[in-house]
Short mmCIF file of C-alpha atoms and ligand atoms in Angstrom, two decimals:
data_model
loop_
_atom_site.label_atom_id
_atom_site.label_comp_id
_atom_site.label_asym_id
_atom_site.label_seq_id
_atom_site.Cartn_x
_atom_site.Cartn_y
_atom_site.Cartn_z
CA UNK A 42 -61.30 35.15 -23.60
CA UNK A 43 -64.98 35.75 -23.25
CA UNK A 44 -66.49 38.67 -21.26
CA UNK A 45 -69.36 38.63 -18.78
CA UNK A 46 -71.33 41.36 -21.13
CA UNK A 47 -71.00 39.05 -23.63
CA UNK A 48 -72.06 36.14 -21.94
CA UNK A 49 -75.07 37.49 -21.23
CA UNK A 50 -75.99 40.30 -24.22
CA UNK A 51 -77.53 36.37 -25.41
CA UNK A 52 -81.23 36.49 -26.84
CA UNK A 53 -82.02 33.52 -25.01
CA UNK A 54 -81.25 35.49 -21.65
CA UNK A 55 -84.30 37.63 -20.51
CA UNK A 56 -83.20 41.36 -21.10
CA UNK A 57 -84.53 42.23 -17.47
CA UNK A 58 -82.06 39.89 -15.75
CA UNK A 59 -78.65 40.72 -18.12
CA UNK A 60 -79.50 44.06 -16.74
CA UNK A 61 -79.55 42.94 -13.22
CA UNK A 62 -76.53 40.91 -13.22
CA UNK A 63 -74.50 43.77 -14.88
CA UNK A 64 -75.44 45.98 -12.53
CA UNK A 65 -74.65 43.60 -9.78
CA UNK A 66 -71.11 43.30 -11.69
CA UNK A 67 -70.14 46.67 -12.18
CA UNK A 68 -71.33 46.97 -8.73
CA UNK A 69 -68.98 44.42 -7.18
CA UNK A 70 -66.77 45.77 -9.26
CA UNK A 71 -66.56 49.25 -7.29
CA UNK A 72 -67.38 47.56 -3.85
CA UNK A 73 -63.78 45.20 -4.21
CA UNK A 74 -61.56 48.12 -5.51
CA UNK A 75 -63.24 50.38 -2.07
CA UNK A 76 -62.36 46.77 0.10
CA UNK A 77 -58.83 47.15 -1.46
CA UNK A 78 -58.46 50.66 0.18
CA UNK A 79 -60.56 50.75 3.03
CA UNK A 80 -57.84 51.36 5.32
CA UNK A 81 -56.49 54.09 3.13
CA UNK A 82 -60.06 55.78 2.92
CA UNK A 83 -60.40 55.19 6.83
CA UNK A 84 -63.96 53.30 6.52
CA UNK A 85 -62.08 49.76 7.97
CA UNK A 86 -63.69 49.10 11.17
CA UNK A 87 -66.61 48.86 13.09
CA UNK A 88 -69.83 51.56 11.91
CA UNK A 89 -70.85 51.67 15.97
CA UNK A 90 -74.51 50.24 15.46
CA UNK A 91 -75.94 46.58 15.06
CA UNK A 92 -78.29 45.22 11.77
CA UNK A 93 -81.43 44.25 12.32
CA UNK A 94 -79.83 40.60 13.16
CA UNK A 95 -78.57 42.03 16.34
CA UNK A 96 -75.00 41.54 14.89
CA UNK A 97 -72.05 44.46 14.77
CA UNK A 98 -71.89 46.54 11.51
CA UNK A 99 -68.70 47.28 9.72
CA UNK A 100 -68.46 50.55 7.78
CA UNK A 101 -67.64 48.46 4.54
CA UNK A 102 -71.56 46.85 5.38
CA UNK A 103 -72.86 50.17 5.37
CA UNK A 104 -71.14 51.27 2.15
CA UNK A 105 -71.49 48.23 -0.05
CA UNK A 106 -75.67 48.25 1.01
CA UNK A 107 -75.76 51.80 -0.10
CA UNK A 108 -73.86 50.83 -3.25
CA UNK A 109 -75.90 47.28 -4.12
CA UNK A 110 -79.37 49.65 -3.29
CA UNK A 111 -78.07 52.16 -5.39
CA UNK A 112 -77.10 50.07 -8.48
CA UNK A 113 -79.93 48.04 -8.37
CA UNK A 114 -82.66 50.72 -7.88
CA UNK A 115 -81.34 51.82 -10.87
CA UNK A 116 -82.19 48.93 -12.94
CA UNK A 117 -86.05 49.33 -14.10
CA UNK A 118 -86.43 45.68 -13.87
CA UNK A 119 -85.91 45.54 -10.43
CA UNK A 120 -89.47 45.82 -8.17
CA UNK A 121 -87.58 45.50 -4.80
CA UNK A 122 -84.35 44.76 -2.87
CA UNK A 123 -84.08 43.10 0.50
CA UNK A 124 -80.77 43.11 1.96
CA UNK A 125 -78.93 41.62 5.56
CA UNK A 126 -78.44 45.70 6.36
CA UNK A 127 -81.81 46.40 6.04
CA UNK A 128 -85.01 45.56 8.26
CA UNK A 129 -87.44 45.45 5.73
CA UNK A 130 -87.66 45.08 2.05
CA UNK A 131 -87.05 48.19 -0.14
CA UNK A 132 -89.33 49.10 -2.55
CA UNK A 133 -87.79 50.32 -6.20
CA UNK A 134 -89.94 50.17 -9.72
CA UNK A 135 -93.48 49.42 -9.32
CA UNK A 136 -93.61 47.85 -12.79
CA UNK A 137 -90.15 45.56 -12.23
CA UNK A 138 -90.11 42.21 -13.12
CA UNK A 139 -87.19 41.09 -10.75
CA UNK A 140 -86.82 41.14 -7.25
CA UNK A 141 -82.67 41.17 -5.85
CA UNK A 142 -81.81 39.64 -2.55
CA UNK A 143 -78.48 40.06 -1.12
CA UNK A 144 -75.98 39.77 1.78
CA UNK A 145 -73.90 43.48 0.62
CA UNK A 146 -70.56 42.14 2.46
CA UNK A 147 -70.70 38.25 3.53
CA UNK A 148 -67.58 37.52 6.47
CA UNK A 149 -66.94 41.20 7.10
CA UNK A 150 -65.02 40.43 10.06
CA UNK A 151 -62.35 38.97 7.53
CA UNK A 152 -61.97 43.37 6.52
CA UNK A 153 -59.83 43.62 9.18
CA UNK A 154 -57.34 40.63 8.69
CA UNK A 155 -57.30 41.27 4.96
CA UNK A 156 -58.94 38.14 4.74
CA UNK A 157 -61.37 37.35 1.75
CA UNK A 158 -65.51 38.71 1.50
CA UNK A 159 -67.88 38.74 -0.82
CA UNK A 160 -71.05 39.74 -1.97
CA UNK A 161 -74.42 36.82 -2.37
CA UNK A 162 -77.33 37.29 -4.03
CA UNK A 163 -80.43 35.84 -5.13
CA UNK A 164 -82.54 36.86 -8.31
CA UNK A 165 -86.71 35.75 -7.68
CA UNK A 166 -89.23 36.38 -10.08
CA UNK A 167 -91.12 39.62 -9.17
CA UNK A 168 -95.00 38.60 -7.52
CA UNK A 169 -98.01 40.78 -8.30
CA UNK A 170 -99.12 43.66 -6.41
CA UNK A 171 -97.17 46.16 -3.93
CA UNK A 172 -94.16 45.15 -2.42
CA UNK A 173 -93.60 43.93 0.73
CA UNK A 174 -91.59 41.29 3.27
CA UNK A 175 -93.78 38.60 1.38
CA UNK A 176 -92.33 38.92 -2.08
CA UNK A 177 -89.46 37.28 -1.12
CA UNK A 178 -91.00 34.16 0.83
CA UNK A 179 -90.65 32.10 -2.06
CA UNK A 180 -88.46 29.06 -2.21
CA UNK A 181 -84.99 28.28 -3.45
CA UNK A 182 -86.28 26.58 -6.39
CA UNK A 183 -87.98 29.82 -8.09
CA UNK A 184 -84.62 31.77 -8.29
CA UNK A 185 -83.98 32.76 -11.62
CA UNK A 186 -80.16 33.28 -11.11
CA UNK A 187 -77.78 33.38 -8.42
CA UNK A 188 -74.11 33.76 -7.14
CA UNK A 189 -71.51 35.89 -5.20
CA UNK A 190 -68.61 38.24 -5.91
CA UNK A 191 -65.28 36.81 -3.63
CA UNK A 192 -62.93 39.68 -3.13
CA UNK A 193 -60.05 37.68 -2.64
CA UNK A 194 -56.45 38.22 -4.40
CA UNK A 195 -58.93 38.60 -7.03
CA UNK A 196 -61.89 39.70 -7.51
CA UNK A 197 -64.15 36.66 -9.07
CA UNK A 198 -67.93 36.73 -9.67
CA UNK A 199 -69.41 33.29 -9.52
CA UNK A 200 -72.51 32.73 -11.56
CA UNK A 201 -75.83 30.67 -11.94
CA UNK A 202 -78.93 31.01 -14.38
CA UNK A 203 -79.66 27.57 -13.96
CA UNK A 204 -77.54 26.21 -16.71
CA UNK A 205 -74.77 25.43 -14.81
CA UNK A 206 -72.19 27.55 -12.95
CA UNK A 207 -69.50 29.91 -14.13
CA UNK A 208 -66.45 31.62 -13.38
CA UNK A 209 -65.51 35.15 -14.44
CA UNK A 210 -62.07 36.25 -13.24
CA UNK A 211 -61.91 40.56 -13.05
CA UNK A 212 -59.09 41.59 -15.23
CA UNK A 213 -57.92 44.95 -13.12
CA UNK A 214 -56.37 46.48 -16.08
CA UNK A 215 -59.49 46.31 -17.80
CA UNK A 216 -62.59 46.57 -16.14
CA UNK A 217 -63.67 43.18 -17.12
CA UNK A 218 -64.70 39.87 -16.18
CA UNK A 219 -63.45 37.20 -17.75
CA UNK A 220 -65.28 33.58 -17.91
CA UNK A 221 -61.88 31.39 -16.22
CA UNK A 222 -63.93 28.54 -15.50
CA UNK A 223 -66.87 27.42 -18.20
CA UNK A 224 -68.63 24.95 -15.77
CA UNK A 225 -67.93 24.21 -12.46
CA UNK A 226 -67.86 20.59 -10.88
CA UNK A 227 -68.09 19.51 -7.44
CA UNK A 228 -66.51 15.52 -7.52
CA UNK A 229 -69.16 13.52 -5.37
CA UNK A 230 -66.41 12.41 -2.58
CA UNK A 231 -64.04 13.93 -0.23
CA UNK A 232 -61.67 14.24 2.47
CA UNK A 233 -61.90 17.39 3.35
CA UNK A 234 -64.44 19.42 5.83
CA UNK A 235 -64.92 22.77 6.92
CA UNK A 236 -67.21 23.75 10.25
CA UNK A 237 -66.76 26.10 13.13
CA UNK A 238 -64.77 23.37 15.72
CA UNK A 239 -65.40 25.21 18.85
CA UNK A 240 -69.02 24.90 18.51
CA UNK A 241 -68.90 21.15 18.63
CA UNK A 242 -70.61 20.68 21.92
CA UNK A 243 -73.69 22.68 21.48
CA UNK A 244 -74.11 21.27 18.02
CA UNK A 245 -76.86 18.22 18.06
CA UNK A 246 -76.00 14.61 18.96
CA UNK A 247 -76.21 13.38 15.20
CA UNK A 248 -73.66 16.23 14.10
CA UNK A 249 -71.34 15.28 17.10
CA UNK A 250 -71.34 11.91 15.71
CA UNK A 251 -70.76 12.53 12.38
CA UNK A 252 -67.72 15.09 13.17
CA UNK A 253 -66.26 12.25 15.43
CA UNK A 254 -66.25 9.82 12.69
CA UNK A 255 -64.27 12.10 9.95
CA UNK A 256 -61.86 12.96 12.97
CA UNK A 257 -61.16 9.50 13.67
CA UNK A 258 -59.28 9.19 10.71
CA UNK A 259 -57.94 5.92 8.94
CA UNK A 260 -58.72 4.04 12.15
CA UNK A 261 -62.29 5.26 12.59
CA UNK A 262 -65.52 4.06 10.80
CA UNK A 263 -64.51 6.24 7.72
CA UNK A 264 -61.22 4.21 7.13
CA UNK A 265 -59.60 7.86 5.87
CA UNK A 266 -57.72 10.40 6.94
CA UNK A 267 -59.86 13.89 7.02
CA UNK A 268 -58.28 17.43 6.22
CA UNK A 269 -60.28 20.69 8.00
CA UNK A 270 -60.35 24.35 6.59
CA UNK A 271 -62.20 27.24 7.98
CA UNK A 272 -62.41 31.00 6.70
CA UNK A 273 -64.84 32.00 8.66
CA UNK A 274 -66.90 33.24 5.08
CA UNK A 275 -69.26 31.85 3.88
CA UNK A 276 -68.20 32.87 0.58
CA UNK A 277 -65.07 31.88 0.62
CA UNK A 278 -65.66 28.40 2.42
CA UNK A 279 -68.13 27.87 -0.62
CA UNK A 280 -65.59 28.97 -2.98
CA UNK A 281 -62.85 26.43 -1.97
CA UNK A 282 -65.58 23.96 -3.01
CA UNK A 283 -66.48 24.87 -6.04
CA UNK A 284 -63.15 24.56 -7.08
CA UNK A 285 -61.60 21.56 -4.71
CA UNK A 286 -64.49 20.05 -3.30
CA UNK A 287 -65.61 19.20 0.28
CA UNK A 288 -67.86 19.39 2.87
CA UNK A 289 -69.37 23.05 4.40
CA UNK A 290 -71.50 23.17 7.61
CA UNK A 291 -72.97 25.46 10.04
CA UNK A 292 -75.20 23.02 11.79
CA UNK A 293 -78.12 24.30 14.25
CA UNK A 294 -76.68 24.17 17.43
CA UNK A 295 -78.56 24.88 21.15
CA UNK A 296 -76.65 28.30 21.72
CA UNK A 297 -80.22 30.22 20.96
CA UNK A 298 -83.27 27.27 21.15
CA UNK A 299 -85.47 30.00 18.92
CA UNK A 300 -82.41 29.94 16.29
CA UNK A 301 -82.55 27.10 13.52
CA UNK A 302 -79.01 27.92 13.05
CA UNK A 303 -76.58 31.24 11.99
CA UNK A 304 -76.78 31.88 7.70
CA UNK A 305 -79.53 33.20 6.70
CA UNK A 306 -81.83 31.45 3.99
CA UNK A 307 -82.76 34.28 1.36
CA UNK A 308 -79.58 35.43 1.39
CA UNK A 309 -76.78 32.80 2.07
CA UNK A 310 -78.38 29.30 1.88
CA UNK A 311 -80.64 29.56 -0.86
CA UNK A 312 -78.11 31.40 -3.42
CA UNK A 313 -75.32 29.15 -2.21
CA UNK A 314 -77.24 25.74 -2.77
CA UNK A 315 -78.52 27.25 -6.06
CA UNK A 316 -74.99 27.33 -6.89
CA UNK A 317 -73.79 24.51 -5.03
CA UNK A 318 -76.53 21.72 -7.03
CA UNK A 319 -75.72 23.23 -10.35
CA UNK A 320 -72.05 22.14 -10.09
CA UNK A 321 -73.52 18.59 -9.11
CA UNK A 322 -73.19 19.24 -5.54
CA UNK A 323 -75.73 19.01 -2.75
CA UNK A 324 -77.28 21.68 -0.24
CA UNK A 325 -79.59 20.72 2.65
CA UNK A 326 -80.46 21.48 6.38
CA UNK A 327 -80.47 18.23 8.34
CA UNK A 328 -83.35 17.03 7.52
CA UNK A 329 -84.36 18.61 4.14
CA UNK A 330 -83.31 20.02 0.50
CA UNK A 331 -82.82 23.65 0.88
CA UNK A 332 -84.12 25.14 -2.01
CA UNK A 333 -87.42 23.24 -1.11
CA UNK A 334 -87.45 25.24 2.26
CA UNK A 335 -90.63 27.58 2.19
CA UNK A 336 -89.59 30.54 3.47
CA UNK A 337 -91.56 31.92 6.73
CA UNK A 338 -89.14 35.44 7.26
CA UNK A 339 -87.14 37.79 5.70
CA UNK A 340 -83.89 36.94 7.87
CA UNK A 341 -84.96 33.31 8.87
CA UNK A 342 -81.69 31.50 9.44
CA UNK A 343 -81.39 27.93 8.75
CA UNK A 344 -78.50 24.66 8.93
CA UNK A 345 -76.60 24.11 6.18
CA UNK A 346 -74.57 21.36 5.06
CA UNK A 347 -73.73 21.86 1.50
CA UNK A 348 -71.06 20.42 -0.91
CA UNK A 349 -69.87 17.19 -2.52
CA UNK A 350 -73.06 15.12 -2.91
CA UNK A 351 -71.72 11.99 -1.43
CA UNK A 352 -70.65 13.51 1.83
CA UNK A 353 -74.02 15.42 2.31
CA UNK A 354 -75.73 12.74 1.75
CA UNK A 355 -74.18 10.68 4.70
CA UNK A 356 -73.92 13.57 6.52
CA UNK A 357 -78.26 13.46 6.52
CA UNK A 358 -78.10 10.15 6.74
CA UNK A 359 -76.46 10.54 10.26
CA UNK A 360 -79.61 13.00 11.26
CA UNK A 361 -82.39 10.48 9.74
CA UNK A 362 -80.85 7.53 11.76
CA UNK A 363 -82.37 6.92 15.47
CA UNK A 364 -80.13 5.70 17.70
CA UNK A 365 -81.24 1.90 18.36
CA UNK A 366 -83.48 2.65 14.81
O1 LIG B 194 -72.91 35.59 7.68
C1 LIG B 194 -72.14 34.98 8.78
C2 LIG B 194 -71.31 34.37 8.58
O2 LIG B 194 -70.27 35.61 8.90
C3 LIG B 194 -70.55 33.06 7.74
O3 LIG B 194 -69.83 34.04 6.33
C4 LIG B 194 -69.75 32.39 7.96
O4 LIG B 194 -69.36 30.86 7.22
C5 LIG B 194 -70.11 32.39 9.55
O5 LIG B 194 -70.58 33.79 10.11
C6 LIG B 194 -69.26 32.81 10.52
O6 LIG B 194 -69.23 32.16 11.49
P1 LIG B 194 -67.92 31.97 12.89
O7 LIG B 194 -67.82 33.41 13.38
O8 LIG B 194 -69.17 31.21 13.98
O9 LIG B 194 -66.72 31.07 12.76
#
């Protein structure tokens, strides 16, 4: 089996990108190892503070963030990093050619229940000049690579460099990531969706109508029964979609009118959108392709609808169709 190092150490892959991805892989191995022993080491609970998003931080959020910062800042090619757990961009090497945005531990409320969590990352070209938050405000189409590590029964690294999506599985005995899926493919149609149904009453009317039609099953307009899944960790829900298809959404909702959605554009929606599109799927807000959005702020949130291309298109159509129009 091919391992990640030999797959990446190729003459046609920029060495800056190789070094950065291998540093991310080594760090995810370390994070995965610490996840497995977090309760023994006494670092499983809350950190007792909030992050810049006003969300409660887990001790493992803080640890994973520090490990990733250290690992990436040791790579000379990295000019700056941005993290869910940092208020602003953190400068690294002035003459680096890449910048990296990451969510160190997505879905960290799952830690307490020994459920899957993950690390999501997005690698962008570094603009000229001094680093500020503005350096990261690039549309997702400029991403050079994107991926995530999922810490479940197996630690897997899912990666795209813009030519398909590969899955590497950690062999815990050798510490090597081995290629287990060469090219991920998401079927265009599906009978499965993922959404937090408890927010239904807060969604916009088109989303309510779309999901009501799914729930109506065989007797409804869709004329087929749908299954529902919700892991409450985007990494794990997207991982399921890459493996067996489906639609995932965290839509706009009316609970906080100043907030466009829950998921963050730069280190959640964009990298996942690149992975999904590279697997033949689609990734939209309710009205726009996610990868074409011009980010306005570092921690911007967006509505997300991603997965099976045909199903995403259908869901977006509900948002386009105006009643009586
Ligand atoms: O990053 C936010 C996140 O944890 C995602 O990983 C996940 O999809 C979502 O929030 C879960 O939200 P909720 O708690 O509403 O189910």
